[in-house]
Short mmCIF file of C-alpha atoms and ligand atoms in Angstrom, two decimals:
data_model
loop_
_atom_site.label_atom_id
_atom_site.label_comp_id
_atom_site.label_asym_id
_atom_site.label_seq_id
_atom_site.Cartn_x
_atom_site.Cartn_y
_atom_site.Cartn_z
CA MET A 27 22.54 26.63 3.36
CA ARG A 28 26.63 26.92 5.12
CA VAL A 29 26.23 25.72 8.87
CA PHE A 30 28.36 25.01 11.75
CA ILE A 31 28.46 22.36 14.17
CA THR A 32 30.23 22.46 17.69
CA GLY A 33 30.60 19.29 18.66
CA VAL A 34 30.69 17.57 15.30
CA ASP A 35 32.75 14.68 16.92
CA GLY A 36 30.09 12.97 19.10
CA TYR A 37 27.08 10.83 18.57
CA LEU A 38 25.11 13.81 16.93
CA GLY A 39 27.18 15.61 15.78
CA TRP A 40 29.20 13.29 13.07
CA SER A 41 26.11 12.11 11.54
CA LEU A 42 24.55 15.26 11.70
CA ALA A 43 27.29 16.31 9.17
CA GLN A 44 26.70 13.85 7.77
CA TYR A 45 22.95 13.86 7.13
CA LEU A 46 23.48 17.81 6.01
CA THR A 47 26.52 16.78 3.80
CA HIS A 48 24.13 13.85 2.53
CA LYS A 49 21.49 16.74 1.45
CA GLY A 50 23.57 19.14 0.13
CA HIS A 51 24.97 21.81 2.78
CA GLU A 52 27.74 23.62 2.90
CA VAL A 53 29.52 22.18 6.60
CA ALA A 54 32.10 22.76 8.70
CA GLY A 55 32.01 22.05 12.99
CA ALA A 56 34.77 22.40 16.05
CA ASP A 57 35.25 20.15 19.20
CA ASN A 58 37.94 19.68 20.95
CA PHE A 59 37.73 15.28 21.66
CA LEU A 60 36.64 15.94 25.15
CA ARG A 61 33.73 13.17 24.56
CA ARG A 62 36.51 10.62 24.05
CA SER A 63 37.89 11.99 27.15
CA TRP A 64 35.44 11.98 29.60
CA VAL A 65 33.65 8.36 28.17
CA GLU A 66 37.46 7.03 29.27
CA GLU A 67 37.53 8.64 32.50
CA MET A 68 34.20 6.76 33.52
CA GLY A 69 35.91 3.86 32.35
CA SER A 70 34.30 2.69 28.41
CA TRP A 71 35.32 3.72 25.32
CA SER A 72 32.95 3.60 21.94
CA ALA A 73 31.19 0.20 21.07
CA THR A 74 31.89 1.18 17.75
CA PRO A 75 35.17 1.54 16.91
CA ILE A 76 35.79 5.40 16.00
CA LEU A 77 38.74 6.53 13.90
CA PRO A 78 40.68 9.56 15.41
CA MET A 79 39.19 13.46 13.65
CA ASN A 80 42.14 13.21 10.78
CA GLU A 81 41.05 9.68 9.17
CA ARG A 82 37.53 10.56 9.53
CA LEU A 83 37.86 13.55 7.98
CA GLU A 84 39.55 11.31 4.81
CA VAL A 85 36.99 9.07 5.03
CA PHE A 86 34.10 11.56 4.61
CA LYS A 87 36.03 13.39 1.74
CA ASP A 88 35.92 9.51 -0.16
CA HIS A 89 32.27 8.54 0.46
CA PHE A 90 30.43 12.48 0.24
CA GLY A 91 32.70 14.27 -2.24
CA LYS A 92 33.00 16.60 -0.36
CA ASP A 93 35.16 18.32 2.35
CA LEU A 94 34.17 18.44 6.27
CA ILE A 95 36.12 21.96 7.17
CA PHE A 96 36.92 21.34 10.79
CA TRP A 97 38.15 23.26 13.31
CA ASN A 98 40.54 21.09 16.55
CA GLY A 99 39.20 24.59 19.52
CA ASP A 100 37.75 24.46 22.84
CA LEU A 101 34.24 26.72 22.65
CA THR A 102 34.91 28.69 26.56
CA SER A 103 37.69 30.16 24.14
CA TYR A 104 35.83 33.75 22.40
CA ASP A 105 38.30 33.97 20.01
CA LEU A 106 38.28 31.03 18.35
CA ILE A 107 34.49 31.29 17.95
CA GLU A 108 35.20 34.65 16.65
CA ASN A 109 37.92 33.25 14.08
CA ILE A 110 35.18 30.80 12.45
CA PHE A 111 32.76 32.93 12.16
CA ARG A 112 34.80 35.22 9.88
CA GLU A 113 36.41 33.01 7.79
CA PHE A 114 33.02 31.06 7.24
CA GLN A 115 30.13 32.63 8.03
CA PRO A 116 27.17 30.47 8.93
CA GLU A 117 24.16 31.25 8.16
CA ALA A 118 22.90 28.13 11.07
CA ILE A 119 24.35 27.38 13.50
CA VAL A 120 24.02 24.00 15.40
CA HIS A 121 25.64 24.01 18.87
CA LEU A 122 25.85 20.10 20.01
CA GLY A 123 28.80 20.97 22.00
CA GLU A 124 28.23 20.54 25.65
CA CYS A 125 28.24 17.90 28.03
CA PRO A 126 25.52 15.99 27.81
CA SER A 127 25.70 13.80 30.76
CA ALA A 128 23.69 13.30 34.11
CA PRO A 129 25.69 11.10 36.10
CA TYR A 130 29.07 13.25 34.81
CA SER A 131 27.71 16.45 36.48
CA MET A 132 26.42 14.79 39.62
CA ILE A 133 29.73 12.79 40.30
CA ASP A 134 31.31 16.07 42.70
CA VAL A 135 31.56 19.37 42.85
CA LYS A 136 34.14 19.78 40.20
CA HIS A 137 32.99 17.45 37.74
CA ALA A 138 28.42 19.54 38.73
CA THR A 139 31.43 23.31 38.44
CA TRP A 140 33.33 22.53 35.04
CA VAL A 141 29.59 20.75 33.42
CA GLN A 142 27.49 24.04 34.50
CA ILE A 143 30.58 26.33 33.13
CA ASN A 144 31.47 24.31 30.14
CA ASN A 145 27.78 24.39 28.48
CA ILE A 146 26.60 28.04 29.88
CA THR A 147 30.13 29.69 28.48
CA SER A 148 30.19 27.82 25.39
CA THR A 149 26.26 29.26 24.54
CA PHE A 150 26.78 32.82 25.89
CA ASN A 151 30.23 32.81 23.13
CA LEU A 152 27.94 31.68 20.24
CA LEU A 153 25.22 34.31 21.10
CA PHE A 154 27.98 37.21 21.63
CA ALA A 155 29.41 36.13 18.42
CA MET A 156 26.73 35.83 16.64
CA ARG A 157 25.16 39.33 17.08
CA ASP A 158 28.92 40.55 16.20
CA ILE A 159 29.63 38.74 13.64
CA CYS A 160 26.53 37.52 11.68
CA PRO A 161 23.03 38.59 13.32
CA GLU A 162 21.31 37.46 10.52
CA ALA A 163 22.10 33.40 11.19
CA HIS A 164 20.17 30.74 12.98
CA LEU A 165 20.99 29.47 16.32
CA VAL A 166 20.03 25.81 16.39
CA LYS A 167 20.14 24.98 20.20
CA LEU A 168 20.41 21.54 21.47
CA GLY A 169 18.28 21.90 24.70
CA THR A 170 17.02 18.32 26.26
CA MET A 171 13.13 17.79 27.46
CA GLY A 172 14.76 17.01 31.01
CA GLU A 173 14.79 20.48 31.55
CA TYR A 174 11.11 20.24 32.03
CA GLY A 175 11.30 17.38 34.81
CA THR A 176 8.75 15.32 35.34
CA PRO A 177 5.54 17.72 36.53
CA GLY A 178 1.64 16.20 36.79
CA VAL A 179 0.82 18.43 33.92
CA ASP A 180 0.99 17.85 30.64
CA ILE A 181 3.50 19.97 29.39
CA PRO A 182 3.32 22.16 26.50
CA GLU A 183 6.13 23.28 23.90
CA GLY A 184 8.57 25.91 25.63
CA PHE A 185 5.34 28.52 26.35
CA PHE A 186 1.93 28.29 27.84
CA GLU A 187 -1.13 30.82 28.67
CA VAL A 188 -1.46 31.77 32.47
CA GLU A 189 -4.60 33.22 33.86
CA PHE A 190 -3.98 34.28 37.63
CA ARG A 191 -5.17 37.25 39.34
CA GLY A 192 -7.42 37.81 36.53
CA ARG A 193 -5.07 38.70 34.73
CA LYS A 194 -3.68 36.35 31.72
CA ASP A 195 0.00 36.67 30.09
CA ARG A 196 1.79 33.86 27.75
CA LEU A 197 4.89 32.66 29.39
CA PRO A 198 7.46 29.90 29.68
CA PHE A 199 6.25 26.52 31.46
CA PRO A 200 8.33 25.59 34.31
CA ARG A 201 11.61 23.78 34.09
CA GLN A 202 11.99 21.31 37.16
CA ALA A 203 15.46 19.68 35.89
CA GLY A 204 16.40 16.45 37.66
CA SER A 205 21.07 17.32 37.48
CA TRP A 206 23.74 19.99 37.67
CA TYR A 207 23.82 18.82 33.61
CA HIS A 208 20.10 19.20 32.68
CA TRP A 209 20.26 22.80 34.72
CA SER A 210 22.93 24.23 32.09
CA LYS A 211 20.66 23.58 29.97
CA VAL A 212 17.98 25.03 31.64
CA HIS A 213 20.02 28.36 31.99
CA GLY A 214 21.10 28.58 28.37
CA SER A 215 18.23 27.82 27.53
CA ASN A 216 17.41 31.39 29.45
CA ASN A 217 20.06 33.25 28.01
CA ILE A 218 18.41 32.49 24.51
CA MET A 219 15.33 33.76 25.44
CA PHE A 220 17.38 36.71 26.68
CA ALA A 221 19.81 37.47 23.67
CA SER A 222 17.02 36.51 21.47
CA LYS A 223 15.03 39.42 22.66
CA ILE A 224 17.79 42.13 23.27
CA TRP A 225 18.99 41.35 20.24
CA GLY A 226 17.14 39.66 18.03
CA ILE A 227 18.54 36.72 17.53
CA ARG A 228 16.53 34.06 15.84
CA ALA A 229 16.88 30.57 17.53
CA THR A 230 15.08 27.30 17.91
CA ASP A 231 15.77 25.79 21.86
CA ILE A 232 15.44 21.78 20.84
CA MET A 233 14.21 20.22 24.09
CA GLN A 234 15.40 16.38 22.79
CA GLY A 235 13.96 13.74 24.06
CA VAL A 236 16.48 10.57 25.01
CA VAL A 237 18.37 9.29 21.69
CA PHE A 238 18.96 5.50 20.07
CA GLY A 239 20.49 3.62 17.83
CA THR A 240 23.47 2.77 15.38
CA ARG A 241 21.97 4.15 12.17
CA HIS A 242 20.63 7.12 9.67
CA ASP A 243 19.95 7.47 6.50
CA SER A 244 23.17 9.04 4.23
CA MET A 245 25.91 6.54 5.86
CA GLY A 246 25.40 3.67 3.41
CA ASP A 247 27.12 0.65 4.88
CA GLU A 248 30.99 2.31 5.44
CA GLU A 249 32.01 1.21 9.21
CA GLN A 250 34.28 4.27 9.27
CA LEU A 251 31.22 6.18 9.10
CA LEU A 252 30.00 4.60 12.16
CA THR A 253 29.35 7.75 14.36
CA ARG A 254 30.00 7.00 18.22
CA LEU A 255 27.63 4.57 20.32
CA ASP A 256 28.50 5.00 24.79
CA PHE A 257 27.02 2.23 27.28
CA ASP A 258 28.96 3.68 29.88
CA GLN A 259 27.07 4.71 33.36
CA ALA A 260 27.29 7.87 32.26
CA PHE A 261 27.27 8.84 28.84
CA GLY A 262 25.16 5.56 27.66
CA THR A 263 21.57 6.49 27.11
CA ALA A 264 18.88 3.75 28.48
CA ILE A 265 18.41 2.00 25.20
CA ASN A 266 21.14 2.12 23.53
CA ARG A 267 23.01 0.59 27.29
CA PHE A 268 20.05 -2.68 26.94
CA CYS A 269 21.63 -3.46 22.85
CA CYS A 270 25.00 -3.56 24.65
CA GLN A 271 23.91 -5.63 27.22
CA SER A 272 21.99 -7.82 25.54
CA VAL A 273 24.81 -8.39 22.56
CA ILE A 274 27.17 -9.80 26.31
CA GLY A 275 24.44 -11.37 27.54
CA HIS A 276 24.33 -9.02 30.42
CA PRO A 277 21.04 -8.19 32.89
CA LEU A 278 18.91 -5.08 31.24
CA THR A 279 18.96 -2.65 33.49
CA PRO A 280 16.02 -1.16 34.86
CA TYR A 281 16.35 1.38 37.58
CA GLY A 282 14.57 1.55 40.77
CA LYS A 283 10.14 0.41 39.68
CA GLY A 284 11.51 0.61 36.24
CA HIS A 285 8.32 2.88 35.34
CA GLN A 286 10.01 6.09 34.38
CA LYS A 287 8.77 7.84 30.89
CA ARG A 288 10.67 9.72 28.51
CA GLY A 289 10.22 11.38 25.41
CA PHE A 290 13.08 8.64 22.88
CA LEU A 291 13.37 9.22 19.46
CA PRO A 292 16.01 7.01 16.77
CA LEU A 293 19.18 8.28 15.64
CA ARG A 294 17.68 8.57 12.75
CA ASP A 295 14.57 10.53 13.48
CA SER A 296 17.07 13.08 15.75
CA MET A 297 18.96 13.75 12.54
CA GLN A 298 15.60 14.56 10.51
CA CYS A 299 13.79 16.69 12.65
CA LEU A 300 17.18 19.05 13.58
CA THR A 301 17.25 19.56 9.37
CA LEU A 302 13.68 20.44 9.60
CA ALA A 303 14.95 23.04 12.27
CA ILE A 304 17.39 24.43 9.83
CA GLU A 305 15.84 24.55 6.67
CA ASN A 306 12.81 26.15 7.95
CA PRO A 307 14.76 29.22 10.40
CA ALA A 308 13.16 31.06 13.31
CA GLN A 309 12.15 35.10 11.93
CA GLU A 310 14.60 37.54 13.76
CA GLY A 311 14.00 38.44 17.61
CA GLU A 312 11.66 34.98 17.61
CA TYR A 313 13.12 31.87 20.50
CA ARG A 314 11.08 29.30 19.89
CA VAL A 315 10.74 25.98 21.57
CA PHE A 316 10.52 22.48 19.47
CA ASN A 317 10.06 18.53 21.77
CA GLN A 318 11.50 16.67 19.82
CA PHE A 319 11.03 13.06 20.73
CA GLU A 320 8.97 9.90 18.55
CA GLU A 321 7.06 8.60 21.39
CA VAL A 322 6.72 8.19 25.30
CA TYR A 323 7.75 5.17 26.40
CA ASP A 324 8.18 3.68 30.34
CA ILE A 325 11.58 1.93 30.25
CA THR A 326 10.41 -1.36 31.84
CA ASP A 327 8.55 -1.57 28.38
CA LEU A 328 11.55 -0.63 26.27
CA ALA A 329 13.48 -3.54 28.03
CA LEU A 330 10.72 -5.78 27.49
CA THR A 331 11.40 -4.77 24.03
CA VAL A 332 15.61 -5.43 23.64
CA GLN A 333 14.39 -8.37 25.56
CA LYS A 334 11.62 -9.37 23.17
CA VAL A 335 13.71 -8.31 19.38
CA SER A 336 16.66 -10.08 21.12
CA GLY A 337 15.20 -13.24 21.74
CA ASP A 338 14.52 -12.88 17.98
CA LEU A 339 17.76 -13.14 16.61
CA GLY A 340 18.93 -15.76 19.33
CA LEU A 341 20.67 -13.67 22.11
CA ASP A 342 18.49 -15.25 25.48
CA VAL A 343 19.06 -12.07 28.28
CA GLU A 344 17.01 -11.27 31.67
CA ILE A 345 15.86 -8.14 33.13
CA ARG A 346 17.13 -7.71 36.23
CA ASN A 347 17.07 -3.96 37.94
CA LEU A 348 19.37 -2.08 39.49
CA MET A 349 19.39 -0.24 42.81
CA ASN A 350 18.09 3.46 41.31
CA PRO A 351 21.39 5.84 41.63
CA ARG A 352 19.26 8.86 40.91
CA ASP A 353 17.07 10.97 42.88
CA GLU A 354 14.05 10.69 40.75
CA LEU A 355 10.48 9.20 40.06
CA GLU A 356 9.75 6.13 39.55
CA GLU A 357 6.11 5.52 38.61
CA HIS A 358 5.12 9.26 36.97
CA TYR A 359 2.45 10.92 35.08
CA PHE A 360 4.32 12.41 32.05
CA ASN A 361 2.65 13.68 28.95
CA PRO A 362 4.46 16.45 26.32
CA ASP A 363 3.08 18.11 23.72
CA HIS A 364 5.12 17.56 20.50
CA GLN A 365 3.31 18.62 17.26
CA HIS A 366 5.70 21.64 15.95
CA LEU A 367 7.77 19.49 14.23
CA LEU A 368 5.22 17.53 13.05
CA ASP A 369 3.90 20.69 11.90
CA ILE A 370 6.61 21.49 9.73
CA GLY A 371 7.00 18.19 8.52
CA TYR A 372 8.55 15.47 10.53
CA GLN A 373 7.63 12.13 10.04
CA PRO A 374 8.56 9.57 12.80
CA THR A 375 9.85 6.83 13.00
CA THR A 376 6.97 4.36 14.76
CA ASP A 377 8.80 1.05 14.12
CA ILE A 378 10.90 1.10 16.96
CA GLU A 379 11.41 -3.00 17.28
CA SER A 380 13.05 -2.44 13.95
CA GLU A 381 15.23 -0.11 14.85
CA ILE A 382 16.49 -2.21 18.04
CA ARG A 383 16.54 -5.16 15.82
CA THR A 384 19.13 -3.15 13.49
CA MET A 385 21.00 -2.17 16.59
CA ILE A 386 21.66 -5.08 17.66
CA GLU A 387 22.48 -6.68 14.89
CA ASP A 388 25.08 -3.79 13.86
CA LEU A 389 26.21 -4.28 17.66
CA MET A 390 26.88 -8.18 17.57
CA LYS A 391 30.28 -7.54 15.60
CA TYR A 392 31.65 -5.21 18.42
CA ARG A 393 30.70 -8.04 21.60
CA ASP A 394 34.18 -7.73 22.55
CA ARG A 395 34.80 -4.26 22.73
CA ILE A 396 31.76 -4.39 24.77
CA GLU A 397 32.96 -6.95 26.59
CA ALA A 398 36.23 -5.74 27.36
CA LYS A 399 34.57 -2.04 28.87
CA LYS A 400 32.12 -4.27 31.60
CA SER A 401 31.59 -3.42 33.93
CA ALA A 402 31.84 0.46 33.13
CA LEU A 403 27.89 -0.62 32.49
CA ILE A 404 27.56 -0.51 36.54
CA PRO A 405 27.18 2.49 38.19
CA ASP A 406 28.82 4.10 41.22
CA VAL A 407 27.24 7.92 40.76
CA PHE A 408 24.94 8.57 43.02
CA TRP A 409 22.59 11.35 42.93
CA ASP A 410 23.57 12.03 46.95
CA GLY A 411 27.28 11.98 46.56
CA SER A 412 27.99 8.29 47.59
CA LYS A 413 30.43 6.79 45.67
CA SER A 414 29.69 2.49 45.75
CA LYS A 415 28.74 0.24 42.96
CA VAL A 416 24.67 -0.57 42.88
CA ARG A 417 23.21 -3.51 42.97
CA PHE A 418 21.01 -5.68 41.71
CA VAL A 419 17.20 -4.79 43.65
CA ASP A 420 17.23 -9.14 44.38
CA GLU A 421 20.84 -8.47 45.87
CA VAL A 422 18.67 -6.37 48.91
CA LYS A 423 15.72 -8.09 49.42
N1 USQ B 525 17.51 4.14 32.89
C1 USQ B 525 17.51 2.91 33.68
N2 USQ B 525 18.31 1.68 33.34
C2 USQ B 525 19.65 2.39 32.27
C3 USQ B 525 19.69 3.64 32.07
C4 USQ B 525 19.34 4.74 32.32
O1 USQ B 525 16.26 2.74 33.74
O2 USQ B 525 20.76 1.72 32.46
C5 USQ B 525 17.17 5.92 33.24
C6 USQ B 525 17.14 6.34 33.81
O3 USQ B 525 16.96 6.49 35.41
C7 USQ B 525 15.99 7.93 33.81
C8 USQ B 525 16.45 7.32 31.89
O4 USQ B 525 16.60 5.92 32.20
O5 USQ B 525 15.01 7.55 34.52
C9 USQ B 525 17.31 7.89 30.84
O6 USQ B 525 17.99 7.95 31.00
P1 USQ B 525 19.26 8.03 30.29
O7 USQ B 525 20.21 8.27 30.86
O8 USQ B 525 18.97 7.42 29.36
O9 USQ B 525 19.22 9.43 29.60
P2 USQ B 525 19.22 11.15 30.79
O10 USQ B 525 20.23 10.81 31.75
O11 USQ B 525 18.09 11.83 30.52
O12 USQ B 525 20.49 11.52 29.70
C10 USQ B 525 19.61 11.63 27.70
C11 USQ B 525 20.77 12.22 27.24
C12 USQ B 525 20.29 13.70 27.90
C13 USQ B 525 19.55 14.19 27.08
C14 USQ B 525 18.35 13.45 27.98
C15 USQ B 525 17.20 13.93 27.20
O13 USQ B 525 22.67 11.71 28.12
O14 USQ B 525 21.82 14.42 26.54
O15 USQ B 525 19.63 15.24 27.54
O16 USQ B 525 18.38 11.98 27.82
S1 USQ B 525 15.88 13.49 28.79
O17 USQ B 525 15.90 11.89 29.49
O18 USQ B 525 14.44 13.44 28.23
O19 USQ B 525 15.95 14.90 29.56
#
């Protein structure tokens, strides 16, 4: 299948290009390297070393024996997408090319506005170009479990049956996102749902949980094929940050009470699930929603798991809660469904201890890179707009 990936230089995009090529698909991608600049703006860099794109493409070709067709450009330019679609005629479009960070979107009005305009515009451009150039193609859009927020009831996959004043309907489950970034994803989802309805677009909206890990199943041991791995406050996600903290002996940092619950999944599972969605496309006019995660975990339980695995590897690390810079529930109910991907063949990686061990072993080679940017580990972006370094809970008492 001809698959076009937006954000192909990113954490998921670079991995997915390899995974799909290895499976025999013809892959093209676009990127304008914003992720590299955002992380630099946060005073950090990828823990794993990342080559410039021209060199990445050469290593890719040497390893897989196939080109990754690449466009350097901005997805908010409709002309770019129109040209790519006319030339490549994609059968599937995987949209990973958005700003993925809640904290980044909460910095100030400039960042909030930029994240929303960027994310909503790129999706719009893809939808209009699909309508006009490749209406049979299937859009696989990366949404987020964070669109639902943390309601006190079970969360279905996108839609639920409602009975109200004696009448019944199947309606979208209410969204209660927790950051301007997460709201940008909600707005994108609404726009896709409407485009499917009026233009017959085939779409799968992936409500993905928090991804972690350095490995997927098609990269072998080629260091230069490693994907990026961020650990700063904005682009580093919880388990990835904990593992980076562990390898330099920095305390692991659950925020606040530390009992936030989220759906998590290893990078290799994210690749498996995205591929299943691509290879089992939605029907014409169908807008379907997949909740994509392996299991729900409590942040403190994850920190304890990272601490245990670190201990097994000879790394002695403490857990020290930070004051929570976010406005979020720190102890709550969270019970989302996740059946649709299992129904089409998802085989979850359930041994997360082993996944974390592999990640820590990989990251130990890059201890100096993490150490060099360790000040990026402590957040200073608060949801109320204030800006100062967050303190440890035990310093405040
Ligand atoms: N957290 C800590 N300590 C840390 C880092 C995070 O306690 O050092 C907590 C956060 O407060 C939050 C939870 O861990 O409660 C998850 O935070 P995160 O930074 O790992 O993930 P999040 O901001 O939710 O965003 C990430 C990705 C985003 C994706 C989302 C899926 O950056 O692109 O949409 O995960 S989900 O969380 O399911 O919405």
